[in-house]
Coordinates of C-alpha atoms in Angstrom, one line a residue:
X22 CA 0.0 0.0 0.0
X23 CA 1.2 3.5 -0.8
X24 CA 1.6 6.0 1.9
X25 CA 0.3 9.6 1.6
X26 CA 3.7 10.7 0.2
X27 CA 3.5 7.9 -2.5
X28 CA 6.1 5.6 -0.9
X29 CA 5.3 1.9 -0.4
X30 CA 4.7 1.2 3.3
X31 CA 5.7 -2.5 3.0
X32 CA 9.1 -1.7 1.4
X33 CA 9.7 1.1 3.9
X34 CA 9.0 -1.0 6.9
X35 CA 11.4 -3.7 5.6
X36 CA 14.1 -1.2 5.1
X37 CA 13.4 0.2 8.6
X38 CA 13.7 -3.3 10.0
X39 CA 17.1 -4.0 8.3
X40 CA 18.6 -0.8 9.7
X41 CA 18.1 -1.6 13.4
X42 CA 19.2 -5.2 12.8
X43 CA 22.5 -4.0 11.3
X44 CA 23.0 -1.5 14.1
X45 CA 22.3 -4.1 16.8
X46 CA 25.2 -6.2 15.4
X47 CA 27.5 -3.3 15.0
X48 CA 30.6 -3.0 17.3
X49 CA 33.7 -0.8 17.3
X50 CA 35.6 -3.8 16.1
X51 CA 33.4 -4.3 13.1
X52 CA 33.8 -0.6 12.2
X53 CA 37.5 -0.8 12.4
X54 CA 37.5 -4.0 10.3
X55 CA 35.4 -2.2 7.6
X56 CA 37.7 0.9 7.7
X57 CA 40.7 -1.4 7.3
X58 CA 39.1 -3.0 4.3
X59 CA 38.4 0.4 2.7
X60 CA 42.0 1.4 3.3
X61 CA 43.6 -1.7 1.7
X62 CA 45.3 -0.7 -1.5
X63 CA 43.8 2.8 -1.4
X64 CA 45.0 4.3 1.8
X65 CA 43.8 5.7 5.1
X66 CA 42.8 9.0 3.4
X67 CA 40.8 7.4 0.6
X68 CA 37.5 7.1 2.4
X69 CA 35.1 9.3 4.4
X70 CA 32.8 8.6 7.3
X71 CA 30.0 8.5 4.8
X72 CA 31.8 5.9 2.7
X73 CA 32.3 3.8 5.9
X74 CA 28.7 4.2 6.9
X75 CA 27.6 3.0 3.4
X76 CA 29.9 0.0 3.6
X77 CA 28.2 -1.0 6.9
X78 CA 24.7 0.0 5.7
X79 CA 24.2 2.4 8.6
X80 CA 23.8 6.2 9.0
X81 CA 27.0 8.2 9.6
X82 CA 25.7 9.2 13.1
X83 CA 25.9 5.5 14.1
X84 CA 29.6 5.4 13.3
X85 CA 30.1 8.5 15.5
X86 CA 28.1 6.9 18.3
X87 CA 30.1 3.7 18.4
X88 CA 33.6 4.9 17.8
X89 CA 33.8 8.7 17.3
X90 CA 35.4 10.8 14.6
X91 CA 37.5 9.8 11.7
X92 CA 40.7 10.3 13.6
X93 CA 39.7 7.7 16.2
X94 CA 38.8 5.2 13.5
X95 CA 42.1 5.7 11.6
X96 CA 44.0 5.3 14.9
X97 CA 42.1 2.1 15.4
X98 CA 43.1 0.8 12.0
X99 CA 46.8 1.5 12.7
X100 CA 46.6 -0.1 16.1
X101 CA 45.0 -3.2 14.6
X102 CA 47.8 -3.6 12.1
X103 CA 50.5 -2.9 14.5
X104 CA 49.0 -5.5 16.9
X105 CA 49.7 -8.1 14.3
X106 CA 53.5 -7.6 14.6
X107 CA 55.4 -9.5 17.3
X108 CA 58.6 -8.1 18.7
X109 CA 61.7 -10.1 17.9
X110 CA 63.5 -11.8 20.7
X111 CA 65.5 -9.4 22.9
X112 CA 68.3 -12.0 22.9
X113 CA 69.1 -11.4 19.2
X114 CA 72.0 -9.3 18.2
X115 CA 70.8 -5.8 17.4
X116 CA 71.4 -6.2 13.7
X117 CA 69.2 -9.3 13.5
X118 CA 66.6 -7.7 15.8
X119 CA 66.0 -4.8 13.5
X120 CA 66.2 -6.9 10.3
X121 CA 63.5 -9.2 11.7
X122 CA 61.4 -6.2 12.8
X123 CA 61.6 -4.2 9.6
X124 CA 61.3 -7.1 7.1
X125 CA 58.1 -8.2 8.8
X126 CA 56.7 -4.7 9.0
X127 CA 56.9 -3.7 5.4
X128 CA 54.6 -6.5 4.0
X129 CA 52.1 -5.6 6.7
X130 CA 52.1 -1.8 6.3
X131 CA 52.8 -1.3 2.6
X132 CA 49.4 -2.5 1.4
X133 CA 47.7 0.2 3.6
X134 CA 49.1 3.5 2.4
X135 CA 49.3 6.1 5.1
X136 CA 49.9 3.7 8.0
X137 CA 53.7 4.1 8.0
X138 CA 53.3 7.9 7.7
X139 CA 50.8 7.9 10.6
X140 CA 53.3 6.1 12.8
X141 CA 56.0 8.6 12.0
X142 CA 53.7 11.6 12.6
X143 CA 51.9 10.3 15.7
X144 CA 54.2 7.7 17.1
X145 CA 53.1 4.1 18.0
X146 CA 51.5 5.2 21.2
X147 CA 49.5 2.1 21.8
X148 CA 49.3 -0.4 24.7
X149 CA 51.8 -3.2 24.1
X150 CA 54.3 -1.1 22.2
X151 CA 56.6 -1.2 25.2
X152 CA 57.6 -4.7 24.3
X153 CA 59.2 -3.4 21.1
X154 CA 60.8 -0.4 22.7
X155 CA 62.2 -2.4 25.7
X156 CA 63.6 -5.2 23.5
X157 CA 65.0 -3.0 20.7
X158 CA 66.6 -0.4 22.9
X159 CA 68.1 -3.0 25.2
X160 CA 69.7 -4.8 22.3
X161 CA 71.2 -1.5 21.1
X162 CA 72.4 -0.7 24.6
X163 CA 74.2 -4.1 24.9
X164 CA 75.9 -3.4 21.6
X165 CA 77.4 -0.3 23.1
X166 CA 75.5 2.6 21.5
X167 CA 75.8 5.5 24.0
X168 CA 72.2 6.8 23.1
X169 CA 70.3 3.7 22.1
X170 CA 66.9 5.3 22.2
X171 CA 68.0 7.9 19.6
X172 CA 69.4 5.1 17.4
X173 CA 66.1 3.2 17.7
X174 CA 64.1 6.3 16.7
X175 CA 66.4 7.0 13.7
X176 CA 66.2 3.4 12.5
X177 CA 62.4 3.0 12.8
X178 CA 61.6 6.4 11.3
X179 CA 63.9 5.8 8.4
X180 CA 62.3 2.5 7.7
X181 CA 58.8 3.9 7.9
X182 CA 59.6 6.9 5.8
X183 CA 60.9 4.6 3.1
X184 CA 57.5 2.8 3.0
X185 CA 55.7 6.2 2.7
X186 CA 57.5 7.0 -0.6
X187 CA 54.6 5.5 -2.6
X188 CA 51.9 6.7 -0.3
X189 CA 52.1 10.3 -1.4
X190 CA 51.8 9.3 -5.1
X191 CA 48.2 8.3 -4.3
X192 CA 47.3 11.8 -3.2
X193 CA 46.4 14.5 -5.6
X194 CA 48.4 17.7 -5.4
X195 CA 48.9 20.9 -7.3
X196 CA 52.6 20.2 -7.9
X197 CA 51.9 18.1 -11.1
X198 CA 51.8 14.4 -11.8
X199 CA 53.5 12.1 -9.4
X200 CA 53.4 8.8 -11.2
X201 CA 56.4 6.8 -12.3
X202 CA 55.2 6.8 -16.0
X203 CA 55.3 10.6 -16.2
X204 CA 58.8 10.6 -14.5
X205 CA 60.0 8.1 -17.0
X206 CA 58.6 10.0 -20.0
X207 CA 60.2 13.3 -18.8
X208 CA 63.6 11.6 -18.2
X209 CA 63.4 10.1 -21.6
X210 CA 62.9 13.5 -23.2
X211 CA 66.0 15.1 -21.6
X212 CA 68.5 12.3 -21.5
X213 CA 68.3 10.2 -24.7
X214 CA 72.1 10.0 -24.9
X215 CA 72.7 9.7 -21.2
X216 CA 73.8 6.2 -20.0
X217 CA 72.9 7.1 -16.4
X218 CA 69.4 8.1 -17.3
X219 CA 69.1 5.1 -19.5
X220 CA 70.0 2.7 -16.7
X221 CA 67.7 4.6 -14.3
X222 CA 64.8 4.0 -16.7
X223 CA 65.7 0.4 -17.4
X224 CA 66.5 -0.7 -13.9
X225 CA 64.1 1.4 -11.8
X226 CA 61.4 3.5 -13.6
X227 CA 60.6 0.9 -16.2
X228 CA 59.6 -1.8 -13.9
X229 CA 57.8 0.6 -11.5
X230 CA 55.7 2.1 -14.4
X231 CA 55.2 -1.0 -16.6
X232 CA 54.5 -3.7 -13.9
X233 CA 53.8 -2.1 -10.5
X234 CA 52.6 -5.3 -8.9
X235 CA 55.3 -7.5 -10.3
X236 CA 58.6 -5.9 -11.2
X237 CA 57.7 -2.7 -9.5
X238 CA 57.1 -4.4 -6.2
X239 CA 60.4 -6.3 -6.6
X240 CA 62.2 -2.9 -7.0
X241 CA 60.4 -1.4 -4.0
X242 CA 61.4 -4.5 -1.9
X243 CA 65.0 -4.3 -3.0
X244 CA 65.1 -0.6 -2.3
X245 CA 63.8 -1.2 1.2
X246 CA 66.3 -4.0 1.8
X247 CA 69.2 -1.8 0.6
X248 CA 68.1 1.0 2.9
X249 CA 67.8 -1.3 6.0
X250 CA 71.2 -3.0 5.3
X251 CA 72.9 0.4 4.7
X252 CA 71.5 1.8 7.9
X253 CA 72.8 -1.2 9.9
X254 CA 76.2 -1.3 8.2
X255 CA 76.6 2.5 8.7
X256 CA 75.7 2.2 12.4
X257 CA 78.2 -0.6 12.9
X258 CA 81.0 1.7 12.0
X259 CA 80.0 4.1 14.8
X260 CA 80.4 1.5 17.5
X261 CA 83.5 1.5 19.7
X262 CA 86.0 -1.0 18.5
X263 CA 86.5 -2.5 22.0
X264 CA 83.3 -3.4 23.8

């Protein structure tokens, strides 16, 4: 039967029933799960509260009621991801401790653009993070670094900032195109006879622009490995020769 405004009362009541049913099963954990799914491959900044509400089939006000604003939801996504990492054993030599940490962090954070940058900007200020700080700083202290907390901060920030290199390419800006294909095209136009530019295109920009998920991912992983190994090798030269 049609209501006075022309809408069908049967259809409306069914829709009204579904809304409360969805809300009854909604929890902060489900909201964080949905936000994490929206962030995968697209980034923490790719969705709005309205997008999240639509994914959960609820009104935006329901999201605010259960969790709060977008900042709290993003924080929840980052905390969820970080919670999937386990600190390496504090008994490991410092080099192996940070290799284990960083090589397990990149595959977890890289598919969620913005997470690594959030950690750099806000710090991993979550319950349980003390296990990482205690183990990492203690292994640096045993190695003989006079300011192990500073070394810990430098290593972790450098690794996270390396992951964020591709994050900013997903965000529009008024500084021009940021994609690798455009960079490759512009380099080709100015360095046709340059062997250095030729190798940069062949070894780096080509795979990144032609096959981002295959050859490009391999380049990104190798770049990250070179960074981590260079940081560790460089810090080793700063240690006292007699410990």
